[in-house]
Every structure is written in structure tokens, then in C-alpha cells.
Amino acid sequence: MNIQSAINKEVFIPRDERLLVAVQVQRRKRKRMSFLPTGAKGDYATFICVSVTNTRPHQLLITKVKQFGGSSSFTKRSQWTVEQLRQVNGINPNKDSPEFDLVFDNTVDQWVASSSAEKCIFVQILYHACQTYWEGKAGSLGKAGKLGKLGHQRRVSQVTHLEIGAGPSGSSPGIASRTLQARRKSYVPPKQTEFINCQSKLTGDACTMNLVIYRCKAFLNRVKNMMAANQSRSPGRGQPGQRVAGSIMGNVVQRMNVALGERGDRLTRAEDKTVELMHKAQQFADTAHKLALKYSK
């Protein structure tokens, strides 16, 4: 079981939530440590998670989870709703980088992911989850507005009926209308999350292949880190055959990383070319339409 599955099973499933993505992070700027029940050295791993509730209406949540040294369990520390997430800052819109910022109502967190691929997966999934959430929110508000309008019409008809039966001393439908208008004006819709300095391939529509490539890169990066950690723990103890196998595996990982990077660059160029062709086709269609109108006269 990988870390994301373990976090989902231990932290989110008992709370009737479903984990969408988790990324391991470290702070870019160190803050003063709070008095937390850490291990002997106070070491811990931090994960930023995006989850959605299973109950309706669905809520999109951002949760900070920690795993303290010497323990296999995970601890939930902080949680925010997507309405409290004001901004996601990708830091560099021109290349893959592990740094990103999350701006909430009451705090700003500056993070560094374990790799640029992990950060790109997180931003991509979070962006599309936010889009889906806000679209569903707009749809539910539209339905509620229609229901409120129907209810208002019923109330006005009831008041009018009472007025006819009771005479001039009855209630006026204008009062109910003004009350409803005042309620509508007092309602302020929540501001949607803003994504800035993020690569267009992370916030675009045609990004399924990019997500697959980033997952492959993240997996290869984890394999490379595990190999480096094993070699650092046991220097000089491996047999010559093991060292050769490790060197071959390292070369394979490096070649696959290069191949995936080239594949991602080709996909990006193909997407840019597709957009350019779409613009040219639109211009051609507009010109043809103008000519058709001109000669039809």
C-alpha cells in the first residue's frame, strides 16, 4: 500500500471523505515550531491533501496531514474548505518547479514539494476539482433561485387573494417583494479560487496525457530517491554485482526521465500548434462568411 492509499484509509475514509490527491511538502520559509508531540528528534513529514465529502452537498476540502518520526500513523492537523482557499500560486509559469503557495483567509503557506512532478499533479487535480465544485455550486444556486422565485410568486398570489377577501387592511404584496429583493442584495456569493503563475497545461482541458506523464515522472523520482537512500545507508557493503545492477537501474531511470521530458515537450508543442490552427480556421471561417454576405447582396 502506497502512502496516498494509507492516508486515505486512515484519515479520510473514517470521516466519510474521499482523497483525490496528496503531496509531500516542506516549508520554503521555516516557522517557529509549535509544541507538538513529535519524536525524539522532532522530525515529521507533512502532506497537503485534497478530498471531497461523500455526503451531499459535496464539500471540497484541503487538509494538512503529518506523520511523525518513528510512527506509521498519520495525524490530521488543519483543514480548510475551498471557499477559504483564495489563491494557488504556481510561482513559475514557464517551467516545472516544486514550489507553490496556498493563500487562505487567515494564513499563507509557502511549500516545496518533493519533486516538480508531484507539485504538477497536485495543482492539476486541485484546479479541475475546483472547477467541478464551482460549476456544481452555480448549478445548485440557479435551482435555488428558481425555487425561490416560484415560492415568491405563490406568496404574492396568496397575499393578493387575502387582500381581495379582507379589503384594504390586508398585507401588501409590495412588502414581500421588497423583502425578497433585500435578501437577494444582502447575499454575497463566495469568491472562486484564483490560480496564478501556473502553467497552461496544468489548467487546460486537454491534460489527461500530461497527468499520466507526471505520474510516471513522480514514480521514477521516488524509485531514484529510494535507491539513493539505500546506497547512503550501506556504503561499500554491496557486492560488485549489486553495484552494477544499481548502476544499470539508475541509467534506466535517467533515460526514462529524459524520454518522458521529451514526450511532454512534444505534447506541449502539439497543443500550441492545435490552438494556432484553431485560430486560423476561425479567421478563415469569418472571412468566408463576410465574402458570402458581400456577394449575396
Short mmCIF file of C-alpha atoms in Angstrom, two decimals:
data_model
loop_
_atom_site.label_atom_id
_atom_site.label_comp_id
_atom_site.label_asym_id
_atom_site.label_seq_id
_atom_site.Cartn_x
_atom_site.Cartn_y
_atom_site.Cartn_z
CA MET A 1 0.00 0.00 0.00
CA ASN A 2 1.44 3.39 -1.01
CA ILE A 3 1.38 6.49 1.18
CA GLN A 4 -1.64 8.06 -0.52
CA SER A 5 -3.74 4.91 -0.03
CA ALA A 6 -2.62 4.68 3.60
CA ILE A 7 -3.58 8.33 4.26
CA ASN A 8 -6.96 7.81 2.61
CA LYS A 9 -7.67 4.66 4.64
CA GLU A 10 -6.58 6.10 7.99
CA VAL A 11 -7.63 9.78 7.82
CA PHE A 12 -10.35 10.32 5.21
CA ILE A 13 -12.43 7.14 4.90
CA PRO A 14 -13.40 7.20 8.63
CA ARG A 15 -14.65 10.80 8.09
CA ASP A 16 -16.73 9.77 5.05
CA GLU A 17 -14.41 11.64 2.68
CA ARG A 18 -12.60 10.57 -0.48
CA LEU A 19 -8.97 11.56 -1.07
CA LEU A 20 -8.27 12.99 -4.52
CA VAL A 21 -4.54 13.76 -4.24
CA ALA A 22 -1.83 14.10 -1.59
CA VAL A 23 1.60 15.70 -1.98
CA GLN A 24 4.51 15.61 0.48
CA VAL A 25 5.84 19.10 1.16
CA GLN A 26 8.33 21.13 3.19
CA ARG A 27 8.16 24.80 4.09
CA ARG A 28 10.18 27.22 2.00
CA LYS A 29 10.50 29.53 5.00
CA ARG A 30 10.85 27.95 8.39
CA LYS A 31 8.35 28.92 11.05
CA ARG A 32 8.74 28.64 14.79
CA MET A 33 7.91 25.09 15.82
CA SER A 34 4.78 24.65 17.90
CA PHE A 35 4.62 22.30 20.88
CA LEU A 36 3.58 19.15 19.08
CA PRO A 37 4.01 15.54 20.26
CA THR A 38 6.95 14.78 17.99
CA GLY A 39 9.54 12.06 18.24
CA ALA A 40 12.95 12.28 19.87
CA LYS A 41 14.37 14.50 17.12
CA GLY A 42 11.12 16.26 16.32
CA ASP A 43 11.20 15.05 12.70
CA TYR A 44 7.97 14.60 10.74
CA ALA A 45 6.61 14.50 7.21
CA THR A 46 3.90 16.91 6.03
CA PHE A 47 1.29 16.14 3.37
CA ILE A 48 -1.17 18.55 1.75
CA CYS A 49 -4.30 16.64 0.73
CA VAL A 50 -7.37 17.45 -1.37
CA SER A 51 -10.52 15.50 -0.52
CA VAL A 52 -14.26 15.60 -1.19
CA THR A 53 -17.09 14.56 1.11
CA ASN A 54 -19.29 11.64 0.10
CA THR A 55 -22.44 13.25 1.51
CA ARG A 56 -24.44 15.83 -0.41
CA PRO A 57 -23.98 18.70 -0.84
CA HIS A 58 -20.37 17.76 -1.60
CA GLN A 59 -17.64 19.82 0.07
CA LEU A 60 -14.13 20.22 -1.35
CA LEU A 61 -11.54 20.28 1.46
CA ILE A 62 -7.79 20.97 1.76
CA THR A 63 -6.20 19.17 4.71
CA LYS A 64 -2.75 19.23 6.29
CA VAL A 65 -1.68 15.76 7.48
CA LYS A 66 1.50 14.91 9.43
CA GLN A 67 3.40 11.69 10.04
CA PHE A 68 5.78 11.93 12.98
CA GLY A 69 9.12 10.16 13.10
CA GLY A 70 9.05 6.62 14.46
CA SER A 71 5.31 6.28 13.81
CA SER A 72 3.45 4.67 10.91
CA SER A 73 0.20 6.52 11.64
CA PHE A 74 -0.99 9.80 10.15
CA THR A 75 -2.43 12.78 12.09
CA LYS A 76 -4.83 15.38 10.74
CA ARG A 77 -3.67 18.88 11.71
CA SER A 78 -5.55 21.62 9.82
CA GLN A 79 -8.42 21.67 7.33
CA TRP A 80 -9.93 24.37 5.11
CA THR A 81 -12.87 24.47 2.73
CA VAL A 82 -12.36 25.53 -0.86
CA GLU A 83 -14.23 28.77 -0.08
CA GLN A 84 -11.38 29.65 2.29
CA LEU A 85 -8.73 28.93 -0.38
CA ARG A 86 -8.29 32.31 -2.05
CA GLN A 87 -5.30 31.68 -4.30
CA VAL A 88 -2.96 28.98 -5.63
CA ASN A 89 0.37 30.42 -6.80
CA GLY A 90 2.46 28.17 -9.06
CA ILE A 91 5.47 30.57 -8.70
CA ASN A 92 6.85 29.90 -12.22
CA PRO A 93 4.50 29.70 -15.23
CA ASN A 94 7.29 28.86 -17.70
CA LYS A 95 8.72 25.59 -16.34
CA ASP A 96 8.09 22.74 -13.96
CA SER A 97 9.13 23.65 -10.42
CA PRO A 98 8.40 22.15 -6.99
CA GLU A 99 7.49 25.48 -5.29
CA PHE A 100 3.92 26.68 -4.77
CA ASP A 101 1.90 28.86 -2.37
CA LEU A 102 -1.56 28.35 -0.89
CA VAL A 103 -3.30 31.54 0.26
CA PHE A 104 -6.20 31.06 2.70
CA ASP A 105 -8.39 33.57 4.53
CA ASN A 106 -6.24 33.51 7.65
CA THR A 107 -2.83 32.22 6.55
CA VAL A 108 -0.35 31.91 3.67
CA ASP A 109 1.63 28.67 3.32
CA GLN A 110 4.78 28.55 1.17
CA TRP A 111 5.67 24.98 0.21
CA VAL A 112 8.23 22.96 -1.70
CA ALA A 113 7.04 19.58 -3.00
CA SER A 114 9.29 16.53 -3.07
CA SER A 115 9.55 16.95 -6.86
CA SER A 116 8.21 19.20 -9.60
CA ALA A 117 6.14 16.29 -10.97
CA GLU A 118 4.40 15.80 -7.59
CA LYS A 119 3.55 19.51 -7.45
CA CYS A 120 2.22 19.50 -11.03
CA ILE A 121 -0.06 16.52 -10.26
CA PHE A 122 -1.36 18.31 -7.15
CA VAL A 123 -2.06 21.62 -8.94
CA GLN A 124 -3.67 19.90 -11.92
CA ILE A 125 -6.06 17.78 -9.83
CA LEU A 126 -6.84 20.68 -7.46
CA TYR A 127 -7.65 23.00 -10.39
CA HIS A 128 -10.10 20.59 -12.01
CA ALA A 129 -11.66 19.72 -8.64
CA CYS A 130 -12.24 23.44 -8.03
CA GLN A 131 -13.76 23.87 -11.50
CA THR A 132 -16.14 20.95 -10.92
CA TYR A 133 -17.06 22.22 -7.45
CA TRP A 134 -17.81 25.78 -8.53
CA GLU A 135 -19.80 24.62 -11.56
CA GLY A 136 -21.91 22.41 -9.29
CA LYS A 137 -22.28 25.30 -6.84
CA ALA A 138 -23.50 27.60 -9.61
CA GLY A 139 -25.99 24.98 -10.75
CA SER A 140 -27.40 24.49 -7.25
CA LEU A 141 -27.70 28.28 -6.76
CA GLY A 142 -29.55 28.52 -10.06
CA LYS A 143 -32.03 25.86 -8.97
CA ALA A 144 -32.46 27.54 -5.60
CA GLY A 145 -33.13 30.86 -7.34
CA LYS A 146 -35.85 29.29 -9.49
CA LEU A 147 -37.44 27.64 -6.47
CA GLY A 148 -37.29 30.96 -4.59
CA LYS A 149 -38.94 32.76 -7.49
CA LEU A 150 -41.76 30.19 -7.62
CA GLY A 151 -42.22 30.49 -3.85
CA HIS A 152 -42.30 34.27 -4.15
CA GLN A 153 -44.98 34.06 -6.83
CA ARG A 154 -47.06 31.75 -4.65
CA ARG A 155 -46.70 34.11 -1.66
CA VAL A 156 -47.71 37.11 -3.77
CA SER A 157 -50.76 35.27 -5.11
CA GLN A 158 -51.73 34.26 -1.57
CA VAL A 159 -51.34 37.83 -0.31
CA THR A 160 -53.37 39.14 -3.26
CA HIS A 161 -56.10 36.61 -2.55
CA LEU A 162 -56.19 37.67 1.11
CA GLU A 163 -56.29 41.32 0.06
CA ILE A 164 -59.31 40.71 -2.12
CA GLY A 165 -61.13 38.94 0.68
CA ALA A 166 -60.03 41.17 3.54
CA GLY A 167 -60.18 44.59 1.93
CA PRO A 168 -57.63 47.44 2.12
CA SER A 169 -56.43 46.47 5.59
CA GLY A 170 -54.65 43.32 4.27
CA SER A 171 -50.89 42.99 3.67
CA SER A 172 -49.41 44.45 0.50
CA PRO A 173 -47.53 42.22 -1.99
CA GLY A 174 -45.03 45.06 -2.47
CA ILE A 175 -43.72 44.48 1.05
CA ALA A 176 -42.97 40.81 0.31
CA SER A 177 -41.30 41.79 -2.97
CA ARG A 178 -39.08 44.39 -1.28
CA THR A 179 -38.14 41.90 1.45
CA LEU A 180 -37.10 39.31 -1.13
CA GLN A 181 -35.06 41.90 -3.06
CA ALA A 182 -33.31 42.97 0.15
CA ARG A 183 -32.40 39.36 0.88
CA ARG A 184 -31.00 38.91 -2.62
CA LYS A 185 -28.90 42.07 -2.31
CA SER A 186 -27.55 41.02 1.08
CA TYR A 187 -26.33 37.69 -0.32
CA VAL A 188 -22.70 37.83 -1.42
CA PRO A 189 -21.59 34.77 -3.46
CA PRO A 190 -18.24 33.28 -2.41
CA LYS A 191 -15.21 34.24 -4.47
CA GLN A 192 -13.74 31.43 -6.52
CA THR A 193 -10.18 30.22 -6.04
CA GLU A 194 -7.66 32.07 -8.22
CA PHE A 195 -4.82 30.16 -9.92
CA ILE A 196 -1.86 32.37 -10.86
CA ASN A 197 1.62 31.66 -12.28
CA CYS A 198 0.50 28.13 -13.19
CA GLN A 199 1.44 26.50 -16.48
CA SER A 200 -1.36 26.45 -19.04
CA LYS A 201 -1.00 22.69 -19.46
CA LEU A 202 -1.99 22.28 -15.79
CA THR A 203 -5.11 24.43 -16.04
CA GLY A 204 -6.19 23.48 -19.57
CA ASP A 205 -8.77 20.97 -20.71
CA ALA A 206 -6.60 18.59 -22.77
CA CYS A 207 -4.31 17.45 -19.97
CA THR A 208 -5.00 13.73 -19.42
CA MET A 209 -1.76 12.69 -21.10
CA ASN A 210 0.18 15.31 -19.13
CA LEU A 211 -1.19 13.83 -15.90
CA VAL A 212 -0.02 10.34 -16.95
CA ILE A 213 3.44 11.69 -17.76
CA TYR A 214 3.71 13.49 -14.42
CA ARG A 215 2.65 10.33 -12.56
CA CYS A 216 5.37 8.37 -14.35
CA LYS A 217 7.93 11.07 -13.51
CA ALA A 218 6.87 11.08 -9.85
CA PHE A 219 7.17 7.29 -9.66
CA LEU A 220 10.62 7.31 -11.23
CA ASN A 221 11.70 10.08 -8.88
CA ARG A 222 10.56 8.04 -5.86
CA VAL A 223 12.46 4.99 -7.15
CA LYS A 224 15.61 7.08 -7.63
CA ASN A 225 15.31 8.54 -4.12
CA MET A 226 14.83 5.08 -2.60
CA MET A 227 17.92 3.78 -4.39
CA ALA A 228 19.97 6.77 -3.23
CA ALA A 229 18.74 6.31 0.37
CA ASN A 230 19.64 2.61 0.34
CA GLN A 231 23.10 3.34 -1.01
CA SER A 232 23.72 6.06 1.60
CA ARG A 233 22.68 3.73 4.46
CA SER A 234 25.04 0.94 3.40
CA PRO A 235 28.11 2.47 1.68
CA GLY A 236 30.63 -0.07 0.39
CA ARG A 237 28.70 -3.08 1.67
CA GLY A 238 27.11 -4.11 -1.60
CA GLN A 239 28.60 -6.82 -3.77
CA PRO A 240 30.05 -5.88 -7.16
CA GLY A 241 27.05 -7.44 -8.91
CA GLN A 242 24.64 -5.41 -6.82
CA ARG A 243 26.53 -2.20 -7.55
CA VAL A 244 26.44 -2.94 -11.28
CA ALA A 245 22.70 -3.68 -11.12
CA GLY A 246 22.11 -0.46 -9.20
CA SER A 247 24.12 1.50 -11.78
CA ILE A 248 22.14 -0.08 -14.65
CA MET A 249 18.85 0.70 -12.89
CA GLY A 250 19.95 4.29 -12.33
CA ASN A 251 20.77 4.67 -16.03
CA VAL A 252 17.37 3.22 -16.99
CA VAL A 253 15.59 5.66 -14.66
CA GLN A 254 17.58 8.56 -16.09
CA ARG A 255 16.82 7.57 -19.68
CA MET A 256 13.11 7.19 -18.89
CA ASN A 257 13.09 10.63 -17.25
CA VAL A 258 14.66 12.15 -20.37
CA ALA A 259 12.20 10.31 -22.65
CA LEU A 260 9.22 11.47 -20.59
CA GLY A 261 10.51 15.04 -20.62
CA GLU A 262 10.87 14.96 -24.41
CA ARG A 263 7.39 13.43 -24.71
CA GLY A 264 5.94 16.21 -22.55
CA ASP A 265 7.67 18.88 -24.67
CA ARG A 266 6.27 17.35 -27.86
CA LEU A 267 2.77 17.28 -26.38
CA THR A 268 3.07 20.92 -25.34
CA ARG A 269 4.18 21.90 -28.86
CA ALA A 270 1.32 19.86 -30.35
CA GLU A 271 -1.19 21.63 -28.09
CA ASP A 272 0.20 25.04 -29.09
CA LYS A 273 0.02 24.07 -32.78
CA THR A 274 -3.58 22.88 -32.35
CA VAL A 275 -4.58 26.21 -30.78
CA GLU A 276 -2.86 28.10 -33.62
CA LEU A 277 -4.67 26.03 -36.26
CA MET A 278 -7.99 26.62 -34.48
CA HIS A 279 -7.41 30.39 -34.61
CA LYS A 280 -6.51 30.23 -38.31
CA ALA A 281 -9.60 28.14 -39.05
CA GLN A 282 -11.78 30.64 -37.20
CA GLN A 283 -10.26 33.52 -39.17
CA PHE A 284 -10.84 31.65 -42.45
CA ALA A 285 -14.47 30.96 -41.47
CA ASP A 286 -15.03 34.63 -40.60
CA THR A 287 -13.54 35.76 -43.93
CA ALA A 288 -15.67 33.27 -45.86
CA HIS A 289 -18.77 34.44 -44.04
CA LYS A 290 -18.03 38.10 -44.85
CA LEU A 291 -17.46 37.25 -48.52
CA ALA A 292 -20.72 35.27 -48.63
CA LEU A 293 -22.62 38.24 -47.20
CA LYS A 294 -20.93 40.64 -49.61
CA TYR A 295 -21.76 38.68 -52.78
CA SER A 296 -25.26 37.79 -51.58
CA LYS A 297 -26.13 41.49 -51.74
#
